XYZ file of C-alpha atoms in Angstrom:
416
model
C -26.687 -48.871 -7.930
C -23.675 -48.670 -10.286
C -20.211 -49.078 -10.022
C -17.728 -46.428 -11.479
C -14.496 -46.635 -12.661
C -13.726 -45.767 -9.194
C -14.365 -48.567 -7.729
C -17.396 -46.876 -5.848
C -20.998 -47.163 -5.936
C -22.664 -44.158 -7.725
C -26.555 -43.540 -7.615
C -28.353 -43.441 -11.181
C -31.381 -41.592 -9.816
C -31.384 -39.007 -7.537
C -31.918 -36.975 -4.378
C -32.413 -33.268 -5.425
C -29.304 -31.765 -6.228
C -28.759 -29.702 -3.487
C -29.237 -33.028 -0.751
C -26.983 -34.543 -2.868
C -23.772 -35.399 -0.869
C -21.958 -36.054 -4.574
C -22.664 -32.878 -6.080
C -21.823 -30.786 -2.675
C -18.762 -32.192 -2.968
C -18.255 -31.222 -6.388
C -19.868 -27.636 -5.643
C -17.548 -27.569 -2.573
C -14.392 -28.127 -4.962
C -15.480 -25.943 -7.760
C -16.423 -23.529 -4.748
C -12.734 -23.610 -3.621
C -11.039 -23.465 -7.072
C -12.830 -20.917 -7.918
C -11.994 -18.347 -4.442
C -8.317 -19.799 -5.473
C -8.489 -18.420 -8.826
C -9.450 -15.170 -7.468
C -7.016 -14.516 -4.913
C -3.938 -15.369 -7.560
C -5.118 -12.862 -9.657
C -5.800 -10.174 -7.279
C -1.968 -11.368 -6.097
C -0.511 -11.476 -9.527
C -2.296 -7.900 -10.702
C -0.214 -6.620 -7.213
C 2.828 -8.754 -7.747
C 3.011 -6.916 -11.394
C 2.302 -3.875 -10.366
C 4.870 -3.280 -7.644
C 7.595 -4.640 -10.398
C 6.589 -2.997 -13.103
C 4.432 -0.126 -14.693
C 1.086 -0.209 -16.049
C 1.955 -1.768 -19.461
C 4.375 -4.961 -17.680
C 1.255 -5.522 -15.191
C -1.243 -5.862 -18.354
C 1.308 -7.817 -20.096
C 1.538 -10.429 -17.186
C -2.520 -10.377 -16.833
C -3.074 -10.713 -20.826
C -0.209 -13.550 -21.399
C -2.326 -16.427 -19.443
C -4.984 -15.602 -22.411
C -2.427 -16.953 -25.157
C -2.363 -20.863 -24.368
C -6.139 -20.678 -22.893
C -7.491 -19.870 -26.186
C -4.848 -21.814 -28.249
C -4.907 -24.856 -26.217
C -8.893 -24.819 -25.103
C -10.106 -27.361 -27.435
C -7.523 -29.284 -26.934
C -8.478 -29.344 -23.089
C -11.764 -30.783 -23.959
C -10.510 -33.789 -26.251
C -8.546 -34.510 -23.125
C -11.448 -34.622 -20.925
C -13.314 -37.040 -23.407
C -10.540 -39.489 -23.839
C -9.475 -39.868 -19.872
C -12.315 -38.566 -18.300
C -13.123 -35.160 -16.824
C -12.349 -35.944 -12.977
C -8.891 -36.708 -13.958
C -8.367 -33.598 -15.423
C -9.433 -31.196 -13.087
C -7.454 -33.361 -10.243
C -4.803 -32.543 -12.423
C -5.139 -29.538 -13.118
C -5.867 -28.519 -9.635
C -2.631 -30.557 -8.567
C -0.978 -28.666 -11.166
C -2.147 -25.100 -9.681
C -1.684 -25.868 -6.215
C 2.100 -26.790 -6.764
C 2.687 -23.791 -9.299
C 1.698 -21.464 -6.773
C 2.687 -22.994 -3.564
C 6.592 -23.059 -5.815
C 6.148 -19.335 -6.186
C 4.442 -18.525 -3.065
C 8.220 -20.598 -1.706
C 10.517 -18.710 -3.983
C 8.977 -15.327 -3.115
C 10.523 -16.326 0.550
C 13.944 -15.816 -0.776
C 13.503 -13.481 -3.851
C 11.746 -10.560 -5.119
C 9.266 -10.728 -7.547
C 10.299 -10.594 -11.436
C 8.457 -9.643 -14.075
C 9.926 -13.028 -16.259
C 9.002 -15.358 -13.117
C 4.929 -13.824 -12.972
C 5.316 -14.614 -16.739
C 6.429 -17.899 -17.127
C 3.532 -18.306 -13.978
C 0.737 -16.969 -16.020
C 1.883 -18.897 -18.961
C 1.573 -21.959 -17.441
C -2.092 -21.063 -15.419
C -3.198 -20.119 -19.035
C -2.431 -23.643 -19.971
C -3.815 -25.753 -16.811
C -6.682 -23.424 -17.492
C -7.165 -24.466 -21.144
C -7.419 -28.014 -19.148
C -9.819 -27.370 -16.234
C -12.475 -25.061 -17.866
C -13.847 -27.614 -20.208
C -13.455 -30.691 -17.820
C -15.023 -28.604 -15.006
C -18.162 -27.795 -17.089
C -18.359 -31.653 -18.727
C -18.350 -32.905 -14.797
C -21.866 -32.161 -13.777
C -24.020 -34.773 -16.270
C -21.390 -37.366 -14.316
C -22.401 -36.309 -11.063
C -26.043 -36.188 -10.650
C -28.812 -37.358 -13.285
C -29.862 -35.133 -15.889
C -33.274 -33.851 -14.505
C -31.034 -32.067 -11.826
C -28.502 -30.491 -14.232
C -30.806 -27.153 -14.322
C -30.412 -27.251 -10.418
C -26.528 -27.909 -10.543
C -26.725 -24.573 -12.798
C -27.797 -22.361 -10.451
C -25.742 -23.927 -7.413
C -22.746 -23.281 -10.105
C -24.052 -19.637 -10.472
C -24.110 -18.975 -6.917
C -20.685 -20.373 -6.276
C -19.231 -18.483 -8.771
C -21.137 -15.180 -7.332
C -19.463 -16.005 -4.085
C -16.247 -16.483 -5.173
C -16.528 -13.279 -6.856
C -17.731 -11.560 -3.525
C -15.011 -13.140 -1.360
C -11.865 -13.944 -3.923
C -10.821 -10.304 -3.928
C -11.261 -8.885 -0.453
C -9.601 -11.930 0.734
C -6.579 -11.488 -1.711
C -6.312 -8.081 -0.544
C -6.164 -8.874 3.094
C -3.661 -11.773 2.209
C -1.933 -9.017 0.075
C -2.391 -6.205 3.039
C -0.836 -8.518 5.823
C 2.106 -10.660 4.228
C 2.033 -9.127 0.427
C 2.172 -11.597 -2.721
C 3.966 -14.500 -0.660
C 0.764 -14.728 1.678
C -1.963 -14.067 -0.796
C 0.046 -17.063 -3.382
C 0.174 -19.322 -0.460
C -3.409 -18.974 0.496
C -4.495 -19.293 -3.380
C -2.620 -22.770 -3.411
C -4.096 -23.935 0.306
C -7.453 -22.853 -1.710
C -6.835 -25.230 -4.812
C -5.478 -28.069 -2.233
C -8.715 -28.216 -0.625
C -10.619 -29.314 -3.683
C -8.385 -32.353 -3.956
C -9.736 -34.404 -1.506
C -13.493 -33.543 -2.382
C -12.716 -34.358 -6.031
C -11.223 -37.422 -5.130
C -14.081 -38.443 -3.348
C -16.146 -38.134 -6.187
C -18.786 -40.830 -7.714
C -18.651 -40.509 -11.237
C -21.344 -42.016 -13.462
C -20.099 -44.091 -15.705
C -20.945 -43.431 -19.540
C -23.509 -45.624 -21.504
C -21.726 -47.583 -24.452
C -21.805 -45.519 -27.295
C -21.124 -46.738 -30.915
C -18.510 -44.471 -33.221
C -18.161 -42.520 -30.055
C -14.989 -43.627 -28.256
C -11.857 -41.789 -28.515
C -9.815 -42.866 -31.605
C -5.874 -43.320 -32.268
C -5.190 -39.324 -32.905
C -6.161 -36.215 -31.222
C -6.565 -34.144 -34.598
C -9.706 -37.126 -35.257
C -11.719 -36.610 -31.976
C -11.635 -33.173 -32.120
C -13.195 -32.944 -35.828
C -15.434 -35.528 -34.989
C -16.151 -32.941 -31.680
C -17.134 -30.518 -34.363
C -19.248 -32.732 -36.635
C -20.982 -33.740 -33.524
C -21.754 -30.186 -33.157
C -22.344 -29.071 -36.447
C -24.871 -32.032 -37.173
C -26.983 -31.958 -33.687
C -30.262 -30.122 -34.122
C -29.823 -27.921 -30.919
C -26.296 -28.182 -30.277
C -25.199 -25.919 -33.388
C -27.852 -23.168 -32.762
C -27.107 -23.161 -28.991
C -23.319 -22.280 -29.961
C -24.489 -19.560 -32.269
C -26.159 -18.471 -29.686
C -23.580 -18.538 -27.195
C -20.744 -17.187 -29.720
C -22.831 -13.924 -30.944
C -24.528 -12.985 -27.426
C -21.380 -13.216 -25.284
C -19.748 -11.111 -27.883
C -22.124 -8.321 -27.104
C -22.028 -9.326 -23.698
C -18.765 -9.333 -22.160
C -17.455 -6.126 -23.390
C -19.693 -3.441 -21.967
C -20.237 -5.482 -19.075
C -16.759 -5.695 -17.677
C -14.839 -2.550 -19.201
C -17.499 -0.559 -20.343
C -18.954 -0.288 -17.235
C -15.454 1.292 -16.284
C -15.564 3.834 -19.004
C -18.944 4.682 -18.047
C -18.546 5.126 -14.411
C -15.312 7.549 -15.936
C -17.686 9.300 -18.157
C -20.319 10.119 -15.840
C -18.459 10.868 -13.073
C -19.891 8.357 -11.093
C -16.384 7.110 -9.822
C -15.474 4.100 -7.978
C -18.327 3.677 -6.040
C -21.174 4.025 -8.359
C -19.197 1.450 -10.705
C -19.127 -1.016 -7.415
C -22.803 0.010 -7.002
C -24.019 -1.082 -10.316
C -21.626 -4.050 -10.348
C -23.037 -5.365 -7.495
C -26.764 -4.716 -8.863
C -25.667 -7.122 -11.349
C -24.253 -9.636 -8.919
C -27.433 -9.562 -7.000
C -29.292 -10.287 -10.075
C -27.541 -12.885 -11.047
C -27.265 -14.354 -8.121
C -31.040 -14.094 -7.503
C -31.213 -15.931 -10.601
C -28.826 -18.706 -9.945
C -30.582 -19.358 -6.485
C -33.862 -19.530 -8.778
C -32.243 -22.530 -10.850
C -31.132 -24.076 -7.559
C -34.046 -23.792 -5.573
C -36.554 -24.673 -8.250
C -34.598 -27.332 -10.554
C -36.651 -26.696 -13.749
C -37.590 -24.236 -16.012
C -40.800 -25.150 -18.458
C -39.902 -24.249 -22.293
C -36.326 -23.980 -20.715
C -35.737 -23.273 -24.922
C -38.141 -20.365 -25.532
C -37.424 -18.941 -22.083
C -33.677 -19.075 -22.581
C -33.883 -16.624 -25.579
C -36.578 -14.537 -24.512
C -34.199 -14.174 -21.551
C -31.006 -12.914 -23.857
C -33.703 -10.285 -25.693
C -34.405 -8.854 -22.025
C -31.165 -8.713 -21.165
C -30.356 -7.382 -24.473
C -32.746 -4.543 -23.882
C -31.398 -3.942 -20.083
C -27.598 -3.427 -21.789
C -28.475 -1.058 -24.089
C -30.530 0.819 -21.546
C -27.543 1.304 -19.363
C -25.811 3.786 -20.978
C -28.948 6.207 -21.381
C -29.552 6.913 -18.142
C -28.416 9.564 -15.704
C -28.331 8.204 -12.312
C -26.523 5.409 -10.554
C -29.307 4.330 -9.137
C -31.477 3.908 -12.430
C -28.273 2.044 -13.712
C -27.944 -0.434 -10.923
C -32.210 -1.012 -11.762
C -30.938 -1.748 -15.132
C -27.811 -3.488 -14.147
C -30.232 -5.976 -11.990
C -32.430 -6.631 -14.950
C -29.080 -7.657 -16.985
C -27.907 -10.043 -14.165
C -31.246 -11.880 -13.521
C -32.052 -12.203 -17.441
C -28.392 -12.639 -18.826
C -27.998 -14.849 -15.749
C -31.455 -17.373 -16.586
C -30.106 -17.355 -20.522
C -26.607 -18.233 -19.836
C -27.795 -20.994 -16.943
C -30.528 -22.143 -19.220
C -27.787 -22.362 -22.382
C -25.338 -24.442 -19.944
C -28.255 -26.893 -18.611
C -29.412 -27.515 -22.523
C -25.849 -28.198 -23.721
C -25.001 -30.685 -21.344
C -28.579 -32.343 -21.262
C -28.326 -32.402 -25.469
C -25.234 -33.637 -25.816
C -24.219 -37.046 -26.177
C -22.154 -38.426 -22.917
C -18.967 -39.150 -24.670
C -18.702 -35.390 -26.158
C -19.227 -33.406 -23.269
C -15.830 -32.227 -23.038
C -15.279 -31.114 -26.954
C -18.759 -29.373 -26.621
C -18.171 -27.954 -23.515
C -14.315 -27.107 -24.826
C -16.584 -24.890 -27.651
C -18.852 -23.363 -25.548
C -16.410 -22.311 -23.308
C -13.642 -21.133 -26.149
C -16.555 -18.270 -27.011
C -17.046 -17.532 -23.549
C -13.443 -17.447 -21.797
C -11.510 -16.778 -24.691
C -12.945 -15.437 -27.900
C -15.260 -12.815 -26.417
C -12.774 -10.700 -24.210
C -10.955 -10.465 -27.440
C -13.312 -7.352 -27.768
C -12.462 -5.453 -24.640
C -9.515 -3.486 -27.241
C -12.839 -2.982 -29.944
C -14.806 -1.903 -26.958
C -12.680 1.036 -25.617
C -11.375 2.063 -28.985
C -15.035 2.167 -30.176
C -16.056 4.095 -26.534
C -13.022 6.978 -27.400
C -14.409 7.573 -30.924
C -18.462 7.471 -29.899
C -18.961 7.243 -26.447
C -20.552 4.611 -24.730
C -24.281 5.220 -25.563
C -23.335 3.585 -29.650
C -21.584 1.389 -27.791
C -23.448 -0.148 -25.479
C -26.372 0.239 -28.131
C -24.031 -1.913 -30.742
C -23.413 -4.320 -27.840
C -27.039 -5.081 -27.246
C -28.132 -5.258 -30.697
C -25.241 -7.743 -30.433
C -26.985 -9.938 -27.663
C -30.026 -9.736 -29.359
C -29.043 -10.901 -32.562
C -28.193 -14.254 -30.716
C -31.286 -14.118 -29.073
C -33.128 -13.442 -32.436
C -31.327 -16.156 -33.942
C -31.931 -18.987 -31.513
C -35.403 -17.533 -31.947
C -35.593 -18.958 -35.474
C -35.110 -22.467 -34.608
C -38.161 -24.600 -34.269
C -36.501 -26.687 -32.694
C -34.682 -24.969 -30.021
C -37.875 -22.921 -29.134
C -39.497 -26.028 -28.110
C -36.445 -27.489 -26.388
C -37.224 -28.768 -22.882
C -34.901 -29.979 -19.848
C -35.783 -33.432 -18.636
C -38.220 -33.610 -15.784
């Protein structure tokens, strides 16, 4: 037994991940955070709306993007000089009493459009905070032969949230409008306080040249170094940056435009969507159940190339029931790539980078890539989405190809 900088006792070997009391908690606050972050958006996209048109409701979506890509390195320097459970109890503090403050005002006042601003402004920023803490927390929760397992229980929270965030906005929404659904978002983001502070945290092995210097500017190139100079780190990034740019586009508005274009409507877009959530989720209940993947490397990218193959396959055919087939095949492949990718990261990297790495990872992922939802539909009105989606998986495989090429990361492995 150890003791953290909690004060607590906190096991160096483990129980499987998923009897581990420790990481349920932390699956039971990410869990919660996560359903919170869903039902403020679905509250802020109605909030908008009923105050303004189209173009003031994508304004107040779109400004929270600003400081979350400006600020997201930033967030992970922060998590490697204090420590990542202090920022996400912050930031989750932070949250709860931003929206709880609106969810109060909206008692007295209508909603206006500068107020959802200066709201999405400053989630943008707590978010530029919490996403690379969150993702740096796991190697300090549980040992790192479980951190394949804690992928896949990540996956499937996030698949919940996904499945329950929304309709439970909406019913917040249908019965007391914004007011309710911001009051149950912050309720949400209050109950992973007390599971966060209940956390045992691991405490990091001494480290030489690795401890937090006297400027900000410093750790953050020496985050970079780090990166550049690791034999797996580097290609793993590439891999990352390159895939998720053909990823995220077709995936979440070119599916739109080609429900619109084949005339599928709403409900074969919700079909295929939720082919892909039941792939991925199959996936991510894989990782959890199992724990390990053999030649988690190799497999990772051979998983991207399928995956690869499944996007561009999408847009060629002429049912919505051949595209949800397809659509499954992208969630469970895309889905054991991305999970793998995580669980290599944070088992590769050395303990006292985990939130400048992660910070990277995630900049690609939550920041950079939807830059290319405007390329994606001006591309779609010029060509269709058949070039499209074709471009977009010759994207993804590209990364695959490339992480592919290293010897290295072909023969990576995740700790037994």
């Amino acid at each position: 037994m150890t003791v953290t900088d909690t004060g607590t006792p906190a096991r160096t070997a483990g129980h499987p991940a998923h009897r581990d009391a420790n990481v349920l908690r932390w699956l039971g606050a990410y869990t919660a955070s996560m359903i919170g972050d869903s039902v403020y958006y679905m509250a802020l996209a109605w909030a908008a709306a009923r105050t303004g048109g189209g173009i003031q409701t994508g304004v107040v979506l779109a400004v929270g993007s600003i400081p979350r890509a400006v600020l997201m390195l930033g967030g992970g320097v922060l998590a490697d000089r204090i420590g990542p459970r202090r920022v996400v109890i912050g930031s989750d503090t932070a949250r709860c009493l931003v929206v709880l403050g609106l969810a109060g005002a909206l008692l007295f006042t209508s909603p206006a459009l500068w107020m959802l601003i200066a709201v999405a402004l400053v989630f943008g920023v707590v978010d530029a905070l919490f996403l690379p803490a969150v993702g740096a927390l796991p190697p300090r929760v549980t040992a790192s032969g479980q951190l394949a397992r804690v992928q896949g229980m990540r996956g499937l929270a996030t698949r919940l949230a996904n499945v329950v965030g929304a309709p439970l906005g909406g019913v917040a929404v249908a019965l007391g409008g914004p007011t309710l659904a911001f009051a149950a978002a912050g309720l949400l983001f209050a109950v992973s306080l007390p599971l966060l502070l209940s956390l045992r945290i691991r405490p990091l092995p001494e480290q030489d040249g690795a401890e937090p210097s006297g400027t900000a500017w410093h750790d953050l190139a020496d985050g970079l170094r780090h990166i550049r100079r690791h034999p797996l780190l580097g290609p793993l990034m590439i891999v990352v940056a390159v895939s998720e740019l053909g990823f995220v586009g077709p995936l979440n508005l070119g599916l739109i435009l080609l429900a619109e274009e084949r005339h599928w409507g709403a409900s074969g877009m919700g079909w295929i969507i939720a082919a892909f959530g039941t792939g991925a989720g199959a996936t991510a209940l894989l990782l959890a159940v199992r724990g390990r993947v053999p030649r988690a490397g190799l497999v990772m990218c051979l998983a991207v190339l399928v995956g690869a193959v499944a996007i561009g396959t999408l847009a060629q055919l002429p049912s919505v029931a051949l595209a949800a087939a397809a659509a499954v095949c992208v969630g469970l492949f895309a889905g054991l790539g991305g999970s793998l990718c995580g669980a290599l990261i944070q088992t590769v990297t050395e303990p006292a980078y985990l939130g400048r790495v992660t910070s990277v990872s995630t900049l690609f992922t939550h920041a950079i890539a939807p830059l290319s939802y405007p390329v994606t539909g001006a591309a779609v009105a010029v060509w269709g989405t058949g070039p499209v989606f074709a471009t977009s998986a010759a994207l993804c495989a590209a990364g695959a190809l490339t992480g592919l090429a290293f010897t290295r990361l072909r023969r990576a492995e995740l700790p037994g």
